[in-house]
Amino acid sequence: MASSEIFHCSVVTPERAVLECEAKFVALPAWDGEVGILKGRAPLLCKLGIGRLRIETAAGTQVLFVDGGFAEMLDNRLTILTEDARAPEELDRQAASANLDAARGLTVTDDASFEARQKALQRARTQLRLAE
Amino acid sequence: MANRRVLVQRRKAVRNIHKITRTMQMIANARFQAAYKRAVASKPYTEKLAKLVEDLAKAAKGIDHPLMREPEEGGVALVMVITSTRGLCGGYNGNILRLAGEHIRGLEEKGEQFELHMVGKKGVTYLKFAGWPMDREITDIGEVPRFDQVEPLANEMMERFIKGEIRSVDVAYMNFVSTGKQIPVVERLLPLSGLEPEIEEEASAEAEVQYEFSPDPTELLNELLPATVRIALFQAFSDAVVSEQVARMVAMTAATEAAEDIIKRLTQQYNRARQTAITMELLDIVGGANALS
C-alpha cells in the first residue's frame, strides 16, 4: 500500500534542481498559510510565501527553506518553483541574525516599504529558526 | 652560427606560449562544462514558468499587466550589454560590441534617448577607449553569475519601467545555441511580449486543466510576470558565460595549433641551418686538406 501512496516532488530554482524525490506527504508554505499535499490532490496552483517546506519521503523527512515562488500540483507531480531553496545546513545563522537586525532598522514610510520590511523580517526570522 | 642560436631561442619561446595556451584551453574546457551544467540546470525552471504563465493567461482570460504595456511618449531606452571580464576569447567581445553598437546607432538615428549599462570589464574598457559615455558599469558579476546578483538588477529595471522612467529594456549578449554555434543577440526584456495565449480554442479547450488557484489567476500572474523577467535576465547572464568559455576554448585551440605549426617550422629552419653549417665546415676541412697535399 505504502508504495502506491507516493507522488513525485521536485524543487527547482533558477540555479539548480534542488530536489527530485518520491514523497508521501508535503507541507508547503503557501502565501496565506501552510498547505498539505497528499497523493491524488486536485490540480493546484498557488503562490508561496517565505517559510519551511517539509517533505516526507520513505527515507525520512526533509526540510527546506523556501523564499517565495510557486507550487503546482498536477497529475501527482508536485513542482515547486522558487528563487531560493536551501537546506537548514546551508543557512548561515550569523548572516541571518545580521539580516534580522538590518531589517529591524528599516524605516517605513509607505505601504511598499512596510511590506518590504515585513518580508525581510520574516525571511530573517525563518532562516534563524531553521538554522537552529 | 648566430642565426642558429636565435632559432633555438625563438623555438623555446613559442614552446612556452604553446604550453600556456594549451593549459588555458583545458581550463576553458573545464569551465565550459561547469557553466554549461549550470545553464542547463536553470532550464526546467524557465520552461515550467513559461508553461504556468500560459496556463494562467488562459484562465485569467488574457493578461493586462504594467510590465506588458507599450509605454507612451517619454522615458529612455535602456540597453544592457553583457561582455566578459577576461580577454583571450577570440571575437567574443568584439561581436557583441559590434551588434550593440549597431543597435545604439539605430536608436540614435530615431532620435531616442538611451541609457547604456555595461556589464564586464572588457566592454567597459573598450567603451572608455572609444570615448562613449556609459551610464553604469557593472563589473562585480564574475564567471559564476548567481541569481541573487542578477535579481536586484532586474527588479530595478522593472521598477523604473513601471514608473515610466525607461520605455524599454534591451539586453545584448552572446546567445548559446550549441557548442558549435553562438550568436550575438539583442533581446527585448521589457515590455514583455509573446505571452498572449494563441487562439486555438477548439483544440485546447478539452485538454485544459481545471486548476485550483490560490490566490486568483490575475494576482498570480502579477507575481509570475516579474519572475519571468528576472529569469530571462539571469538566463542571458548564464548564456553569456557559457558562450564566453566556448569562445575561449576555440580561440585557445587555434592558438595552440598555430604554436605547433610555428614550432615545426622553426625546427625545420634550425635543422637546415645546422646542416648548412656542417656542410660548410666539411667543405672547409676538405678544402684545407686538398690544399696541403
Coordinates of C-alpha atoms in Angstrom, one line a residue:
Chain A
M1 CA 0.0 0.0 0.0
A2 CA 2.7 2.4 1.0
S3 CA 4.4 2.5 -2.4
S4 CA 1.2 3.4 -4.1
E5 CA 0.7 6.5 -1.9
I6 CA 3.7 8.3 -3.1
F7 CA 3.9 11.1 -5.7
H8 CA 6.7 12.9 -7.5
C9 CA 8.0 16.0 -6.0
S10 CA 10.6 18.3 -7.5
V11 CA 12.0 21.6 -6.2
V12 CA 13.7 23.8 -8.7
T13 CA 15.4 27.2 -8.5
P14 CA 16.9 29.3 -11.4
E15 CA 20.3 28.0 -10.5
R16 CA 19.7 24.3 -10.0
A17 CA 17.3 21.5 -9.4
V18 CA 17.4 21.2 -5.6
L19 CA 15.4 18.1 -5.1
E20 CA 13.8 15.3 -7.1
C21 CA 12.1 12.7 -5.0
E22 CA 9.1 10.5 -4.4
A23 CA 7.2 12.0 -1.4
K24 CA 4.5 10.6 0.8
F25 CA 3.4 14.0 2.1
V26 CA 4.5 17.6 1.5
A27 CA 3.7 20.6 3.6
L28 CA 4.0 23.8 1.5
P29 CA 4.5 27.3 2.9
A30 CA 1.8 29.0 0.8
W31 CA 1.3 32.7 0.8
D32 CA -1.6 32.5 3.2
G33 CA -0.7 29.6 5.4
E34 CA 0.5 26.0 5.2
V35 CA -0.9 23.7 2.6
G36 CA -0.6 19.9 2.9
I37 CA -0.4 17.7 -0.2
L38 CA -1.0 14.0 -0.5
K39 CA -1.3 11.8 -3.5
G40 CA -4.3 12.4 -5.7
R41 CA -4.8 16.0 -4.9
A42 CA -6.8 18.1 -7.3
P43 CA -4.7 20.3 -9.6
L44 CA -3.5 23.3 -7.6
L45 CA -1.5 26.3 -8.5
C46 CA -0.5 28.5 -5.6
K47 CA 1.8 31.3 -4.6
L48 CA 4.3 30.5 -1.9
G49 CA 5.4 32.7 1.0
I50 CA 8.6 32.6 2.9
G51 CA 8.8 29.6 5.1
R52 CA 9.5 26.0 5.7
L53 CA 8.9 23.3 3.2
R54 CA 8.5 19.9 4.7
I55 CA 8.8 16.8 2.5
E56 CA 8.1 13.3 3.9
T57 CA 9.6 10.5 1.9
A58 CA 10.1 6.9 2.6
A59 CA 13.6 7.7 3.8
G60 CA 12.6 10.3 6.3
T61 CA 11.6 13.9 6.5
Q62 CA 13.4 16.7 4.7
V63 CA 13.1 20.3 5.4
L64 CA 14.0 23.2 3.1
F65 CA 13.9 27.0 3.5
V66 CA 11.9 28.5 0.7
D67 CA 11.8 32.1 -0.3
G68 CA 8.6 32.7 -2.3
G69 CA 7.7 31.3 -5.6
F70 CA 5.0 29.0 -6.9
A71 CA 3.8 25.4 -6.5
E72 CA 2.0 23.4 -9.0
M73 CA 0.3 20.0 -8.3
L74 CA -0.8 18.2 -11.4
D75 CA -1.2 14.5 -12.2
N76 CA 0.5 13.5 -9.0
R77 CA 3.5 15.7 -9.8
L78 CA 4.3 18.5 -7.5
T79 CA 6.6 21.1 -8.8
I80 CA 7.9 23.9 -6.6
L81 CA 9.4 26.9 -8.4
T82 CA 11.2 29.2 -6.0
E83 CA 14.0 31.7 -6.3
D84 CA 15.8 30.4 -3.3
A85 CA 15.6 27.0 -1.6
R86 CA 18.2 25.8 0.9
A87 CA 18.6 23.1 3.4
P88 CA 19.0 24.1 7.0
E89 CA 22.7 23.2 6.9
E90 CA 23.2 25.6 4.1
L91 CA 21.8 28.5 6.1
D92 CA 24.1 30.9 7.7
R93 CA 23.0 31.7 11.2
Q94 CA 25.2 34.8 11.7
A95 CA 24.2 36.3 8.3
A96 CA 20.5 35.6 9.2
S97 CA 20.8 37.4 12.5
A98 CA 22.6 40.3 10.9
N99 CA 19.8 40.5 8.3
L100 CA 17.3 40.5 11.1
D101 CA 19.0 43.5 12.7
A102 CA 19.2 45.2 9.4
A103 CA 15.5 44.5 8.7
R104 CA 14.6 45.9 12.1
G105 CA 16.4 49.1 11.2
L106 CA 14.4 49.7 8.0
T107 CA 12.3 52.8 8.1
V108 CA 8.7 52.6 7.0
T109 CA 7.3 55.5 5.0
D110 CA 4.6 53.9 2.9
D111 CA 2.8 50.6 2.2
A112 CA 5.6 49.3 -0.1
S113 CA 8.3 49.9 2.4
F114 CA 6.2 48.4 5.1
E115 CA 5.8 45.3 3.0
A116 CA 9.5 45.1 2.2
R117 CA 10.3 45.4 5.9
Q118 CA 7.8 42.6 6.8
K119 CA 9.3 40.4 4.2
A120 CA 12.8 41.0 5.3
L121 CA 11.9 40.3 8.9
Q122 CA 10.1 37.1 8.0
R123 CA 12.9 35.9 5.8
A124 CA 15.5 36.5 8.6
R125 CA 13.3 35.0 11.3
T126 CA 12.5 31.9 9.3
Q127 CA 16.2 31.4 8.4
L128 CA 17.2 31.8 12.1
R129 CA 14.6 29.3 13.2
L130 CA 15.6 26.8 10.6
A131 CA 19.3 27.2 11.2
E132 CA 19.0 26.0 14.7
Chain B
M1 CA 76.2 30.4 -36.1
A2 CA 74.3 33.3 -34.5
N3 CA 71.3 32.5 -36.7
R4 CA 71.0 29.0 -35.1
R5 CA 71.0 30.3 -31.6
V6 CA 68.3 32.8 -32.5
L7 CA 66.2 30.0 -33.9
V8 CA 66.6 27.9 -30.7
Q9 CA 65.6 30.8 -28.6
R10 CA 62.5 31.5 -30.6
R11 CA 61.5 27.9 -30.6
K12 CA 61.8 27.9 -26.9
A13 CA 59.6 31.0 -26.6
V14 CA 57.0 29.5 -28.8
R15 CA 57.1 26.3 -26.8
N16 CA 56.4 28.2 -23.7
I17 CA 53.4 30.0 -25.3
H18 CA 52.2 26.7 -26.6
K19 CA 52.2 25.3 -23.1
I20 CA 50.3 28.3 -21.8
T21 CA 47.6 28.3 -24.5
R22 CA 47.1 24.6 -24.1
T23 CA 46.6 24.9 -20.4
M24 CA 44.2 27.8 -21.0
Q25 CA 42.3 25.7 -23.5
M26 CA 42.0 22.9 -20.9
I27 CA 40.9 25.3 -18.2
A28 CA 38.3 26.9 -20.6
N29 CA 37.1 23.4 -21.4
A30 CA 36.6 22.5 -17.7
R31 CA 34.9 25.9 -17.0
F32 CA 32.7 25.4 -20.0
Q33 CA 31.5 22.1 -18.7
A34 CA 30.6 23.7 -15.4
A35 CA 29.0 26.7 -16.9
Y36 CA 27.0 24.5 -19.3
K37 CA 25.8 22.4 -16.5
R38 CA 24.6 25.5 -14.6
A39 CA 22.9 26.9 -17.7
V40 CA 21.1 23.6 -18.3
A41 CA 20.1 23.4 -14.6
S42 CA 18.0 26.6 -14.9
K43 CA 16.1 25.3 -18.0
P44 CA 13.5 23.3 -16.0
Y45 CA 12.6 26.4 -14.0
T46 CA 12.3 28.6 -17.1
E47 CA 10.2 26.1 -19.0
K48 CA 7.9 25.5 -16.1
L49 CA 7.5 29.2 -15.5
A50 CA 6.6 29.8 -19.2
K51 CA 4.1 27.0 -19.0
L52 CA 2.5 28.4 -15.9
V53 CA 2.2 31.9 -17.5
E54 CA 0.5 30.4 -20.5
D55 CA -2.0 28.4 -18.4
L56 CA -2.7 31.3 -16.2
A57 CA -3.2 33.7 -19.1
K58 CA -5.8 31.3 -20.4
A59 CA -7.5 31.1 -17.0
A60 CA -7.4 34.8 -16.5
K61 CA -8.8 35.4 -20.0
G62 CA -5.9 37.4 -21.3
I63 CA -3.4 39.5 -19.4
D64 CA -3.0 43.1 -18.8
H65 CA 0.0 44.0 -16.7
P66 CA 2.0 47.2 -16.4
L67 CA 5.1 45.2 -17.5
M68 CA 3.5 44.4 -20.8
R69 CA 2.2 47.8 -21.7
E70 CA 3.9 49.7 -24.6
P71 CA 4.9 52.9 -23.0
E72 CA 3.6 56.3 -24.2
E73 CA 6.0 59.0 -25.1
G74 CA 8.8 59.8 -22.7
G75 CA 11.3 57.7 -20.9
V76 CA 14.7 56.5 -22.1
A77 CA 15.6 53.2 -23.7
L78 CA 17.8 51.1 -21.6
V79 CA 20.4 49.0 -23.3
M80 CA 22.4 46.5 -21.3
V81 CA 25.4 44.9 -22.9
I82 CA 27.0 41.7 -21.4
T83 CA 30.7 41.3 -22.1
S84 CA 33.3 39.2 -20.4
T85 CA 35.7 40.1 -17.5
R86 CA 38.6 38.4 -19.1
G87 CA 40.1 38.6 -22.6
L88 CA 41.8 36.0 -24.8
C89 CA 38.5 34.7 -26.0
G90 CA 38.7 35.5 -29.7
G91 CA 36.0 37.6 -31.3
Y92 CA 33.6 37.1 -28.4
N93 CA 33.6 40.7 -27.0
G94 CA 34.1 42.2 -30.4
N95 CA 31.0 40.5 -31.8
I96 CA 28.7 41.6 -29.0
L97 CA 30.1 45.2 -29.0
R98 CA 29.6 45.5 -32.7
L99 CA 26.0 44.4 -32.5
A100 CA 25.3 46.6 -29.5
G101 CA 26.9 49.5 -31.4
E102 CA 24.6 48.9 -34.3
H103 CA 21.6 48.8 -32.1
I104 CA 22.6 52.0 -30.3
R105 CA 23.2 53.8 -33.6
G106 CA 19.7 52.7 -34.7
L107 CA 18.3 54.3 -31.5
E108 CA 20.3 57.5 -32.2
E109 CA 19.0 57.7 -35.7
K110 CA 15.5 57.5 -34.4
G111 CA 16.4 60.3 -32.1
E112 CA 15.6 58.3 -29.0
Q113 CA 17.2 58.9 -25.7
F114 CA 19.1 55.9 -24.3
E115 CA 20.9 54.7 -21.3
L116 CA 23.9 52.3 -21.6
H117 CA 24.6 49.7 -18.9
M118 CA 27.8 47.9 -19.4
V119 CA 28.5 44.5 -17.8
G120 CA 32.0 43.1 -17.8
K121 CA 35.4 44.8 -17.6
K122 CA 36.3 44.2 -21.3
G123 CA 33.3 46.1 -22.5
V124 CA 33.9 48.9 -20.0
T125 CA 37.5 49.3 -21.1
Y126 CA 36.5 49.3 -24.7
L127 CA 33.9 52.0 -24.4
K128 CA 36.2 54.1 -22.3
F129 CA 38.8 53.8 -25.1
A130 CA 36.2 54.6 -27.8
G131 CA 35.1 57.5 -25.7
W132 CA 31.5 56.5 -25.3
P133 CA 29.6 57.6 -22.3
M134 CA 28.3 54.8 -20.1
D135 CA 25.5 55.3 -17.6
R136 CA 26.5 52.4 -15.5
E137 CA 29.4 49.9 -15.2
I138 CA 28.8 46.6 -13.7
T139 CA 32.0 44.6 -13.1
D140 CA 31.3 42.7 -10.0
I141 CA 29.5 39.8 -11.6
G142 CA 32.1 37.1 -12.1
E143 CA 32.3 33.9 -14.1
V144 CA 29.6 32.3 -12.0
P145 CA 26.6 34.6 -12.1
R146 CA 24.4 34.0 -9.1
F147 CA 20.7 34.6 -9.2
D148 CA 20.9 36.9 -6.2
Q149 CA 23.3 39.1 -8.1
V150 CA 21.1 39.4 -11.2
E151 CA 17.8 39.7 -9.3
P152 CA 18.3 43.3 -8.0
L153 CA 19.2 44.5 -11.5
A154 CA 16.0 43.0 -12.9
N155 CA 14.0 44.4 -10.0
E156 CA 15.4 47.8 -10.5
M157 CA 14.6 47.7 -14.3
M158 CA 11.0 46.7 -13.6
E159 CA 10.5 49.4 -11.0
R160 CA 11.8 52.1 -13.3
F161 CA 9.8 50.7 -16.2
I162 CA 6.6 50.9 -14.3
K163 CA 7.4 54.4 -13.1
G164 CA 7.8 55.3 -16.8
E165 CA 11.5 56.4 -16.4
I166 CA 12.5 53.9 -19.0
R167 CA 10.5 52.9 -22.0
S168 CA 12.2 49.6 -22.9
V169 CA 15.0 47.3 -21.9
D170 CA 17.2 45.5 -24.3
V171 CA 19.9 43.1 -23.5
A172 CA 22.8 42.4 -25.9
Y173 CA 24.6 39.2 -25.1
M174 CA 26.0 36.1 -26.8
N175 CA 23.2 33.5 -27.1
F176 CA 24.4 30.0 -26.7
V177 CA 22.7 27.8 -29.3
S178 CA 25.0 24.9 -29.2
T179 CA 28.7 24.2 -28.6
G180 CA 29.3 24.9 -32.3
K181 CA 27.1 27.9 -32.6
Q182 CA 26.7 31.1 -30.5
I183 CA 25.1 34.2 -31.9
P184 CA 25.2 37.7 -30.5
V185 CA 21.6 38.9 -30.0
V186 CA 19.8 41.9 -28.7
E187 CA 16.9 40.7 -26.7
R188 CA 13.9 42.8 -25.6
L189 CA 13.3 42.2 -21.9
L190 CA 10.7 44.9 -21.3
P191 CA 7.9 45.5 -22.3
L192 CA 7.1 41.8 -22.1
S193 CA 5.7 40.3 -25.2
G194 CA 4.8 37.0 -26.8
L195 CA 2.8 35.9 -23.8
E196 CA -0.6 36.1 -25.3
P197 CA -2.1 32.6 -25.5
E198 CA -2.7 31.5 -29.1
I199 CA -6.2 31.5 -30.2
E200 CA -6.9 27.9 -31.0
E201 CA -9.7 27.3 -28.5
E202 CA -11.3 24.3 -30.0
A203 CA -8.2 22.1 -29.8
S204 CA -7.1 23.0 -26.4
A205 CA -10.4 23.5 -24.6
E206 CA -10.9 19.9 -23.7
A207 CA -7.3 19.3 -22.6
E208 CA -7.3 22.3 -20.3
V209 CA -6.8 21.5 -16.7
Q210 CA -9.1 23.0 -14.1
Y211 CA -6.7 24.3 -11.5
E212 CA -7.5 25.4 -8.1
F213 CA -5.9 28.8 -7.9
S214 CA -4.7 30.5 -4.8
P215 CA -4.8 33.5 -4.9
D216 CA -6.8 34.1 -8.1
P217 CA -5.2 33.9 -11.5
T218 CA -4.8 37.6 -12.1
E219 CA -3.0 38.0 -8.8
L220 CA -0.8 35.0 -9.5
L221 CA 0.1 36.5 -12.9
N222 CA 1.2 39.7 -11.2
E223 CA 3.7 37.6 -9.3
L224 CA 4.7 35.4 -12.2
L225 CA 5.5 38.1 -14.8
P226 CA 8.2 39.7 -12.7
A227 CA 9.6 36.3 -12.1
T228 CA 9.8 35.6 -15.9
V229 CA 11.7 38.9 -16.4
R230 CA 14.1 38.0 -13.6
I231 CA 14.8 34.6 -15.0
A232 CA 15.1 35.9 -18.6
L233 CA 17.9 38.3 -17.4
F234 CA 19.5 35.5 -15.4
Q235 CA 19.4 33.3 -18.4
A236 CA 21.1 35.9 -20.5
F237 CA 23.9 36.1 -18.0
S238 CA 24.4 32.4 -17.8
D239 CA 24.3 32.0 -21.6
A240 CA 26.9 34.7 -21.9
V241 CA 29.2 32.9 -19.5
V242 CA 28.8 29.6 -21.4
S243 CA 29.4 31.3 -24.8
E244 CA 32.4 33.1 -23.4
Q245 CA 34.0 29.8 -22.3
V246 CA 33.3 28.2 -25.7
A247 CA 34.8 31.2 -27.5
R248 CA 37.9 31.0 -25.3
M249 CA 38.2 27.3 -25.9
V250 CA 38.0 27.8 -29.7
A251 CA 40.5 30.7 -29.5
M252 CA 42.9 28.8 -27.4
T253 CA 42.7 25.6 -29.5
A254 CA 43.5 27.8 -32.6
A255 CA 46.4 29.4 -30.7
T256 CA 47.8 26.0 -29.7
E257 CA 47.6 24.7 -33.2
A258 CA 49.3 27.8 -34.6
A259 CA 52.0 27.4 -32.0
E260 CA 52.6 23.8 -33.0
D261 CA 52.9 24.9 -36.7
I262 CA 55.4 27.5 -35.8
I263 CA 57.4 25.1 -33.7
K264 CA 57.5 22.7 -36.6
R265 CA 58.6 25.4 -39.0
L266 CA 61.3 26.7 -36.6
T267 CA 62.6 23.2 -36.1
Q268 CA 62.9 22.7 -39.9
Q269 CA 64.7 26.0 -40.2
Y270 CA 67.0 25.1 -37.4
N271 CA 67.8 21.7 -38.9
R272 CA 68.5 23.2 -42.2
A273 CA 70.8 25.8 -40.7
R274 CA 72.6 23.1 -38.8
Q275 CA 73.0 21.0 -41.9
T276 CA 74.3 24.0 -43.8
A277 CA 76.8 24.8 -41.1
I278 CA 78.1 21.2 -41.1
T279 CA 78.4 21.1 -44.9
M280 CA 80.3 24.4 -44.8
E281 CA 82.7 23.0 -42.1
L282 CA 83.2 19.8 -44.1
L283 CA 84.0 21.9 -47.2
D284 CA 86.4 23.9 -45.2
I285 CA 88.2 20.8 -43.9
V286 CA 88.3 19.1 -47.3
G287 CA 89.4 22.3 -49.0
G288 CA 92.2 22.6 -46.4
A289 CA 93.3 19.0 -46.8
N290 CA 93.4 19.4 -50.5
A291 CA 95.5 22.5 -50.3
L292 CA 98.0 20.7 -48.1
S293 CA 98.5 17.7 -50.4

